[in-house]
XYZ file of C-alpha atoms in Angstrom:
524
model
C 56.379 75.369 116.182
C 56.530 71.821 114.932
C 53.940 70.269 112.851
C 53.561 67.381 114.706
C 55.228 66.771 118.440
C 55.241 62.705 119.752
C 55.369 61.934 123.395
C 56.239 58.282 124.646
C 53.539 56.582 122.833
C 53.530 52.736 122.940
C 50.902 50.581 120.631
C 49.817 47.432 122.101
C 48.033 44.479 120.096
C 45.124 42.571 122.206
C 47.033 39.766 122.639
C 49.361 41.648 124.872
C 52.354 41.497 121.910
C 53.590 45.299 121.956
C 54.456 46.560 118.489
C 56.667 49.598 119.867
C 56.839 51.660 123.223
C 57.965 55.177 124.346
C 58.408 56.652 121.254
C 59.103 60.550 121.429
C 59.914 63.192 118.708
C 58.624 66.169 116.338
C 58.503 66.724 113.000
C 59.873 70.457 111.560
C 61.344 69.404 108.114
C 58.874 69.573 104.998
C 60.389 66.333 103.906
C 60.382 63.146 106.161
C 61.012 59.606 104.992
C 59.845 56.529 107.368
C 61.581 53.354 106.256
C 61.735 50.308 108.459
C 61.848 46.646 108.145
C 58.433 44.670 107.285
C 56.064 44.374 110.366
C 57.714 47.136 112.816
C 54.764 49.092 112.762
C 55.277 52.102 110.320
C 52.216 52.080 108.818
C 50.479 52.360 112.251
C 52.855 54.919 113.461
C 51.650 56.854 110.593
C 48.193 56.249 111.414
C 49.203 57.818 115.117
C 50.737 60.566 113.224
C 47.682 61.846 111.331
C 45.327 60.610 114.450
C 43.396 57.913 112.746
C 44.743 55.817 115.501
C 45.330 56.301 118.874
C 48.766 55.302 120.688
C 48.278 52.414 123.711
C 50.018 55.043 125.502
C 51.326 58.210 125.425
C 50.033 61.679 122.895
C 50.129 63.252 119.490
C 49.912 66.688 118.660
C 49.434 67.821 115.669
C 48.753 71.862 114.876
C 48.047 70.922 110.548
C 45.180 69.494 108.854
C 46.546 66.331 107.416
C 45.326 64.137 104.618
C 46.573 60.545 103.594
C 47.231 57.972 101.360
C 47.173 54.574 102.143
C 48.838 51.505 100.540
C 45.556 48.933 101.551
C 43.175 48.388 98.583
C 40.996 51.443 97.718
C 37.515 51.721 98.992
C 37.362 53.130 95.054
C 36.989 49.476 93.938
C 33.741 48.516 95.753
C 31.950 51.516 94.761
C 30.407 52.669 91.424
C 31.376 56.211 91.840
C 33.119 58.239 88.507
C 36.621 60.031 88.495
C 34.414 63.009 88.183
C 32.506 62.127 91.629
C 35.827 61.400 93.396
C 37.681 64.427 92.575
C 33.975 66.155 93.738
C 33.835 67.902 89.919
C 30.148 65.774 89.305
C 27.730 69.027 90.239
C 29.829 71.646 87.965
C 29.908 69.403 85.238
C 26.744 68.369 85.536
C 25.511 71.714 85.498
C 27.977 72.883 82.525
C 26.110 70.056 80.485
C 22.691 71.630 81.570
C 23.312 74.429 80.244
C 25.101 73.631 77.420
C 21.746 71.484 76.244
C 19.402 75.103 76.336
C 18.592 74.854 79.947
C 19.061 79.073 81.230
C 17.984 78.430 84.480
C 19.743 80.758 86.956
C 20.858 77.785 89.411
C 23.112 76.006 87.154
C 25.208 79.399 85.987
C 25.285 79.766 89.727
C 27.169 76.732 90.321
C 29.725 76.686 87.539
C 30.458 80.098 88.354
C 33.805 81.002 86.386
C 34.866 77.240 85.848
C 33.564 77.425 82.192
C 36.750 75.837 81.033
C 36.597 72.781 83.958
C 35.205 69.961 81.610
C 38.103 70.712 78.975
C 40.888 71.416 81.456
C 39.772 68.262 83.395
C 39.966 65.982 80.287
C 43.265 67.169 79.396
C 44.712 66.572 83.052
C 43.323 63.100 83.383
C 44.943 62.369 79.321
C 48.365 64.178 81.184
C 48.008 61.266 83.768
C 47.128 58.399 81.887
C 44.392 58.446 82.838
C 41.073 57.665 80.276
C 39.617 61.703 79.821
C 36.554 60.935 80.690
C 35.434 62.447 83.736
C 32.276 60.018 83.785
C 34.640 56.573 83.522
C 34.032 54.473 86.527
C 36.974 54.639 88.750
C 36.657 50.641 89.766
C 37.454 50.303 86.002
C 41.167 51.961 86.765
C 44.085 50.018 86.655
C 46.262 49.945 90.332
C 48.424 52.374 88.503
C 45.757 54.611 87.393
C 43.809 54.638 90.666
C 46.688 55.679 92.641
C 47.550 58.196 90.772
C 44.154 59.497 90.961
C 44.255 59.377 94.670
C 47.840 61.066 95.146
C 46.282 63.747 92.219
C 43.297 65.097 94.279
C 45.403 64.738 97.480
C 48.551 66.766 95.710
C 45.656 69.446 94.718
C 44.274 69.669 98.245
C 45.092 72.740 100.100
C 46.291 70.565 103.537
C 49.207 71.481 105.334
C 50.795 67.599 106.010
C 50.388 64.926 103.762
C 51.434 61.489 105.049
C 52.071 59.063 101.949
C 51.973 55.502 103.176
C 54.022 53.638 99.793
C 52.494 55.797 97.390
C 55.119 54.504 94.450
C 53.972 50.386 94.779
C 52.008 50.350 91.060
C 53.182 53.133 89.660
C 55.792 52.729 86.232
C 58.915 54.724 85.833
C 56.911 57.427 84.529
C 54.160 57.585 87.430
C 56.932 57.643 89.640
C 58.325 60.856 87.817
C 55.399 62.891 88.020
C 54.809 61.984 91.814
C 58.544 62.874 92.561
C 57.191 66.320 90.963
C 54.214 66.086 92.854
C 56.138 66.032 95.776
C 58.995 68.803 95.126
C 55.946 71.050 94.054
C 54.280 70.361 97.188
C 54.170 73.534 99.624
C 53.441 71.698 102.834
C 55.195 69.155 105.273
C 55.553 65.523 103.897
C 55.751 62.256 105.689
C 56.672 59.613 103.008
C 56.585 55.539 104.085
C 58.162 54.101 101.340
C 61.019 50.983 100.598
C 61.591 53.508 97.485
C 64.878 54.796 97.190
C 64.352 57.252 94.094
C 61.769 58.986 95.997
C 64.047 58.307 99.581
C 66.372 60.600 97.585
C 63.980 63.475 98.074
C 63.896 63.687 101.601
C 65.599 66.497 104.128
C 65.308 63.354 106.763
C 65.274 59.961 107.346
C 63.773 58.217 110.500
C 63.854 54.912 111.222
C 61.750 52.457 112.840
C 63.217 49.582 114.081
C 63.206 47.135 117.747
C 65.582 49.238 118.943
C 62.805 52.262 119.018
C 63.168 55.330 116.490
C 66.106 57.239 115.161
C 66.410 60.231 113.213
C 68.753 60.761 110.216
C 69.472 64.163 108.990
C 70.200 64.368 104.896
C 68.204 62.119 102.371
C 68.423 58.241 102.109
C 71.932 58.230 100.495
C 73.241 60.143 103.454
C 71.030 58.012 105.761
C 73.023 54.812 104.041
C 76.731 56.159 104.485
C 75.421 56.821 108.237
C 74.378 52.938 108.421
C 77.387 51.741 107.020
C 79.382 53.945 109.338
C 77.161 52.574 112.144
C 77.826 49.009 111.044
C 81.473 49.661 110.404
C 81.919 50.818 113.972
C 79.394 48.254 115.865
C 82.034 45.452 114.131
C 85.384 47.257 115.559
C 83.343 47.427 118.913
C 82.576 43.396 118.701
C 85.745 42.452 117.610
C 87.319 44.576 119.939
C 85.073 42.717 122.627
C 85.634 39.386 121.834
C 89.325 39.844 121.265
C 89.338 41.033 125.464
C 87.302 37.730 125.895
C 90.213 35.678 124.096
C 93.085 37.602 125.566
C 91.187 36.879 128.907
C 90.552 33.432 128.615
C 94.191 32.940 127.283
C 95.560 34.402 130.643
C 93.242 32.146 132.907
C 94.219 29.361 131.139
C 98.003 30.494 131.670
C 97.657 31.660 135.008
C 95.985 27.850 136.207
C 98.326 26.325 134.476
C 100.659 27.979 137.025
C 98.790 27.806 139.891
C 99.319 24.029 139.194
C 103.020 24.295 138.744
C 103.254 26.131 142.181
C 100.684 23.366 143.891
C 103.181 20.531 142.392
C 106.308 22.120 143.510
C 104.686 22.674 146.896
C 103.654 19.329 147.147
C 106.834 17.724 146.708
C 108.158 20.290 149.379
C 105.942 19.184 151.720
C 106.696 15.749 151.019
C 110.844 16.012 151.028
C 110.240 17.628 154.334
C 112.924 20.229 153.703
C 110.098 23.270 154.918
C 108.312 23.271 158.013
C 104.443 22.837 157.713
C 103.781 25.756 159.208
C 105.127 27.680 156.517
C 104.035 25.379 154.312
C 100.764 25.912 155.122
C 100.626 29.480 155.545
C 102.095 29.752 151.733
C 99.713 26.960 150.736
C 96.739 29.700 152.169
C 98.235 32.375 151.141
C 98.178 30.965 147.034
C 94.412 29.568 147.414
C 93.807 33.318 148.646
C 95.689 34.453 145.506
C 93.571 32.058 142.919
C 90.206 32.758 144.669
C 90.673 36.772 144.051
C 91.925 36.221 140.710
C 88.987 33.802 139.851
C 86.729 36.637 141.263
C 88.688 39.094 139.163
C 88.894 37.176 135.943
C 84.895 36.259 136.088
C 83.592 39.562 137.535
C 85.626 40.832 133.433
C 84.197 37.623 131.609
C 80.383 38.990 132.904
C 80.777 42.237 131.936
C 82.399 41.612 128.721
C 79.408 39.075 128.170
C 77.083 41.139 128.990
C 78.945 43.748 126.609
C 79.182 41.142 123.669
C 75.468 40.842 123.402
C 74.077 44.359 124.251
C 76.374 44.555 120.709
C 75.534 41.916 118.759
C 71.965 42.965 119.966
C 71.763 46.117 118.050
C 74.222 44.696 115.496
C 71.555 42.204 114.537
C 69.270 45.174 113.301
C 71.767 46.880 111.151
C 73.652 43.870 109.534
C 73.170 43.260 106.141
C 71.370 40.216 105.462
C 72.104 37.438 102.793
C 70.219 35.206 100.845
C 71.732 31.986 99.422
C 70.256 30.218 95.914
C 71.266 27.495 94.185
C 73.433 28.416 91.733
C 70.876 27.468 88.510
C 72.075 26.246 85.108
C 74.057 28.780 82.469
C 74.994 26.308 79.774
C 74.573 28.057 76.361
C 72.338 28.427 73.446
C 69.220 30.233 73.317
C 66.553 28.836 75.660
C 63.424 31.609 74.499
C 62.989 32.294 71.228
C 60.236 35.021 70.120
C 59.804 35.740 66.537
C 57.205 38.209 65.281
C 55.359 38.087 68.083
C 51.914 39.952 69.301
C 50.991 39.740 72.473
C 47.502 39.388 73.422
C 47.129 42.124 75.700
C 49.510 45.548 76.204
C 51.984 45.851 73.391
C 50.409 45.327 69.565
C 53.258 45.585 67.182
C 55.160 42.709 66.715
C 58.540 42.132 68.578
C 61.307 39.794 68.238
C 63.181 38.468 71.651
C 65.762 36.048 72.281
C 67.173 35.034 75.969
C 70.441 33.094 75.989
C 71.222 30.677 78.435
C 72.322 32.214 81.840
C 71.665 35.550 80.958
C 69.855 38.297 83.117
C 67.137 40.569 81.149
C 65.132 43.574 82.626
C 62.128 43.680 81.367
C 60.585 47.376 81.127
C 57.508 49.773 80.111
C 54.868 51.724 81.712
C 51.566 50.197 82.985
C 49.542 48.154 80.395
C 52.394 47.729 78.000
C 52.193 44.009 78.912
C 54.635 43.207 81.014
C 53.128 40.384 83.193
C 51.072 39.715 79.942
C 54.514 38.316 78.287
C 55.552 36.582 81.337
C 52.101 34.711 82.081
C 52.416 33.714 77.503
C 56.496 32.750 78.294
C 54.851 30.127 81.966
C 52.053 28.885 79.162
C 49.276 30.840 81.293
C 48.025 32.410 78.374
C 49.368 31.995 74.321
C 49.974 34.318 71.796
C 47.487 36.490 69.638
C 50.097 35.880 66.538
C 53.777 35.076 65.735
C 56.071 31.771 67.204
C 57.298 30.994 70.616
C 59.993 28.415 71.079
C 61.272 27.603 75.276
C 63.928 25.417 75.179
C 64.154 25.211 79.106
C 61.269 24.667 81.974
C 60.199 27.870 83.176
C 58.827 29.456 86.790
C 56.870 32.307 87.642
C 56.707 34.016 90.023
C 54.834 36.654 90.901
C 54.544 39.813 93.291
C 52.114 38.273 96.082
C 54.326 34.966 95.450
C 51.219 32.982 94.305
C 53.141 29.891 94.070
C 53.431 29.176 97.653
C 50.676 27.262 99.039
C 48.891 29.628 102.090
C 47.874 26.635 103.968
C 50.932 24.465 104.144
C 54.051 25.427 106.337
C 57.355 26.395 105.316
C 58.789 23.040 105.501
C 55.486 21.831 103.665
C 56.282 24.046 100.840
C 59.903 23.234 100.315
C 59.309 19.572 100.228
C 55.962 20.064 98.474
C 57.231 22.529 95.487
C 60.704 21.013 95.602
C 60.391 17.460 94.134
C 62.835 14.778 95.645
C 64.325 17.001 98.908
C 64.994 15.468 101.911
C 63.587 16.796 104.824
C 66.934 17.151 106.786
C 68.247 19.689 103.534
C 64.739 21.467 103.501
C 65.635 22.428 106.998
C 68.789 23.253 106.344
C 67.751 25.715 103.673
C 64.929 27.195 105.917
C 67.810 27.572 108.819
C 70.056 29.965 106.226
C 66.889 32.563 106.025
C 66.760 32.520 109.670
C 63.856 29.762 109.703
C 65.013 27.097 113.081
C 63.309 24.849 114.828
C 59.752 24.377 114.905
C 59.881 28.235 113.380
C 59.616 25.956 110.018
C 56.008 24.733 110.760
C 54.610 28.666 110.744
C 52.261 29.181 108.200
C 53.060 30.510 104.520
C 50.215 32.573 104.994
C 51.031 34.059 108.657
C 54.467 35.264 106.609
C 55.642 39.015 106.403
C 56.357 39.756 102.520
C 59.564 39.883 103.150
C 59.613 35.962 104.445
C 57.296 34.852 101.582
C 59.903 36.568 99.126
C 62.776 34.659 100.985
C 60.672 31.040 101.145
C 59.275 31.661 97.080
C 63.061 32.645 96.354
C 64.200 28.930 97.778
C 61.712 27.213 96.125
C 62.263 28.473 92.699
C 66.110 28.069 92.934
C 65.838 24.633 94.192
C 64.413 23.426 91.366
C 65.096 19.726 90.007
C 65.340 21.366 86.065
C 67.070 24.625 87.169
C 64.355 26.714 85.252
C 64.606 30.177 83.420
C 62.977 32.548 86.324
C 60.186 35.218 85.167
C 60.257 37.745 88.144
C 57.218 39.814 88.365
C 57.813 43.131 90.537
C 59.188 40.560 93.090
C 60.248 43.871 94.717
C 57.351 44.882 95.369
C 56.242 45.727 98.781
C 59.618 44.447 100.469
C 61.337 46.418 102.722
C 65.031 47.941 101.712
C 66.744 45.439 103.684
C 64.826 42.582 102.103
C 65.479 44.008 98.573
C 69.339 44.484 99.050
C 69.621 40.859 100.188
C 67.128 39.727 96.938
C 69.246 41.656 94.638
C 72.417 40.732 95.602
C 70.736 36.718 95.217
C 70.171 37.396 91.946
C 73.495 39.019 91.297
C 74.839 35.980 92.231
C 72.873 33.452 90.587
C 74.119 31.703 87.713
C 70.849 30.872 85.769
C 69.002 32.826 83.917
C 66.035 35.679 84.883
C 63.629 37.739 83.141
C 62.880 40.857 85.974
C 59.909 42.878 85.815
C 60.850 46.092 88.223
C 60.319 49.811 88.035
C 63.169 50.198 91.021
C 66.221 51.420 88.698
C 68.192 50.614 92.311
C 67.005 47.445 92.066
C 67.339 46.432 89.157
C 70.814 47.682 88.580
C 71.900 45.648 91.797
C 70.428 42.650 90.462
C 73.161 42.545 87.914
C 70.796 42.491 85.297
C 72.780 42.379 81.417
C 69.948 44.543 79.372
C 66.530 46.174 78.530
C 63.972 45.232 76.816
C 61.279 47.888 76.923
C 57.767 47.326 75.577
C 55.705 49.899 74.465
C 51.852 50.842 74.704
């Protein structure tokens, strides 16, 4: 019996905008991956799966218990509660300490029962996660890294039959990531997994999709899922071509066949007018040729409809499998050095000095787990902070940018942004620019802060490209939160462009595609 069976449901926002409609299918393998572009709706149609929101229209059954994790800020962070508390340990403990201070009474060897060995084993599994092992440590004290993995811990330890993992990998390191792809494989029950991830895509039996065109199920993981695509693209382009070359072949032969139809009229007309013919059969051949055009008009624009309407029921779902592209100015390479690092200590992260040099035009990952100091180096390379010891030379401007894309400005428009952040451009070219990322018409007053991630990415990734000084770029986990087609098209920007990036990432995908040169990997 499946674990979960979907019948036609349809969501429907207040405002009338419907977010997708008669959806229908079941879930038997252990191992499900959602993936779908930015704002389709997985995220509620995971919801719907596990019941914590109901469909418009339509039913969910579901014969497992089901717990979740959700990518939204934790609840964790407004509360005072310990790691201890959360993972529901507090009364054991508490009573382990009891007695362990002289108190015999009979109530607290009752609760600890045979768990003599929990406030050892417990410290050693939080130090295992990285976590601080310290059962008591607040848990709004955690890092983003630390807290999820705290969450996706007591969930992985929970004796539910479904878990449905709503981008469980977005702060986790390289390492993180590891143990959760464990986590998973270890896992005994079924699995829904919404993630942009491709490492843990990898794991999957199956792939469904979300998209405008409804849901579609993949069988095999995501690299069997992309061959499919490809295949699907591949054909949908031999199917369009194969269209519009019927549409030229067609028009070509209408053009040909008026262009005797006119021939025939003239040579008819001068007939008539020698007087060598009687009119009569003049005019019978004269009705018998306008009966000839109108049924071949009929003819040729009954095929021109329904290879119009064929054209864009194609292009239609060609539009939501084609890869999309993402143009940047081209930067500076030059050469030379343009960051120089000698002996340096950061202030946070990383203590032991370091040496790092970044030539001109070159691409450099930057790696290490959470709290090496990653963004720590990138905010001391944009001036945002300085260095606890050692020198620092930038020869070249710099710009930072960020995950959330903090450099856009929330309350001004698209086209207020590029000409805003972009000194000296023209209007007319800011359009232009906003056009290639699919941005037209009065589309370019929207709101920065009405943007999907994937859009802000796209808009931040103009602005810092289209800069008057063609700065060195300090990429922070731009990555993060974008959808797979929105990462393929950044990474295959940045593959292109010829200035150089520092790239904070802990996709390996990613970053590969990125054409990044090397490492450099701080440590904790």
């Amino acid at each position: 019996m499946p674990v979960i069976q979907v019948h036609k449901i349809s969501y429907q926002f207040n405002n009338g905008d419907v977010l997708f409609e008669n959806i229908s299918c079941t879930l038997s393998a252990r191992r499900v991956g959602l993936v779908g572009r930015n704002g389709i709706g997985k995220s509620y149609f995971a919801d719907m799966l596990s019941q914590k929101r109901t469909p418009t229209s339509g039913s969910v059954v579901t014969s497992a218990s089901v717990a979740c994790y959700s990518q939204l800020p934790s609840q964790l962070l407004e509360s005072s509660i310990s790691i201890a508390e959360f993972l529901g340990y507090q009364e054991r403990l508490h009573a382990i300490e009891r007695i362990e201070k002289g108190d015999c009474d009979p109530k607290w060897f009752e609760i600890v029962g045979e768990n003599w060995q929990l406030k050892q084993a417990l410290n050693n599994e939080l130090g295992a996660l990285g976590l601080p092992p310290n059962p008591n440590f607040s848990c709004k004290s955690l890092s983003g890294g630390q807290l999820a993995r705290l969450q996706l811990w007591k969930l992985f330890q929970s004796d539910v039959e479904l878990l449905i993992l709503d981008e469980p990998s977005n702060h986790l390191d390289q390492l993180a990531k590891q143990w959760l792809i464990e986590q998973m494989n270890q896992f005994q029950g079924h699995l829904v997994l919404v993630s942009h991830d491709r490492q843990l895509l990898r794991q999957m039996e199956q792939i469904w999709e979300l998209s405008q065109m409804g849901l579609t199920q993949y069988g095999g993981n995501f690299d069997v899922y992309e061959e499919q695509k490809q295949r699907e693209r591949s054909a949908l382009e031999r199917q369009l071509d194969a269209v519009r070359g019927e549409q030229h072949r067609l028009e070509v032969q209408a053009q040909k066949n008026r262009e005797k139809a006119q021939q025939r009229e003239s040579q008819g007309n001068k007939i008539r007018k020698s007087g060598s013919q009687s009119k009569l059969i003049l005019d019978g051949m004269k009705n018998s040729a306008e009966n000839s055009v109108s049924n071949r008009h009929k003819n040729e624009n009954s095929r021109r409809t329904k290879l119009e309407q064929k054209e864009r029921a194609l292009s239609e779902r060609y539009e939501h499998v084609k890869q999309q592209r993402l143009y940047l100015e081209q930067g500076a390479s030059g050469r030379g050095n343009v960051i120089n690092m000698v002996a340096a200590v950061l202030p946070f992260g990383m203590g032991t000095p370091f040496n790092l040099a970044l030539e001109a035009g070159s691409k450099l990952h930057l790696s290490g787990g959470n709290g090496s100091g990653k963004s720590t180096l990138l905010k001391v390379l944009s001036g945002e902070m300085g260095l606890k010891s050692g020198e620092l030379h930038v020869n070249r401007a710099v710009c930072y940018l960020d995950q959330h894309f903090g450099l856009l400005s929330l309350e001004r428009s698209l086209l207020g942004n590029m000409t805003h952040h972009c000194e000296g451009m023209l209007e007319s070219d800011a359009r232009t620019l906003l056009a290639g990322i699919g941005f037209r018409t009065d589309s370019v007053f929207r709101l920065a802060s009405e943007l999907s991630g994937g859009e802000k990415m796209k808009l931040a990734m103009l602005i810092v490209s289209h800069q008057p000084q063609s700065p060195i770029l300090l990429l922070d986990e731009p990555d993060n939160h974008l959808d797979l087609d929105s990462k393929q098209m950044l990474a295959d920007a940045l593959k292109r462009y010829q200035g150089a990036f520092i790239l904070v990432s802990h996709d390996e995908d990613f970053v590969r595609e990125s054409g990044v040169e090397r490492t450099f990997t701080l440590t904790t």
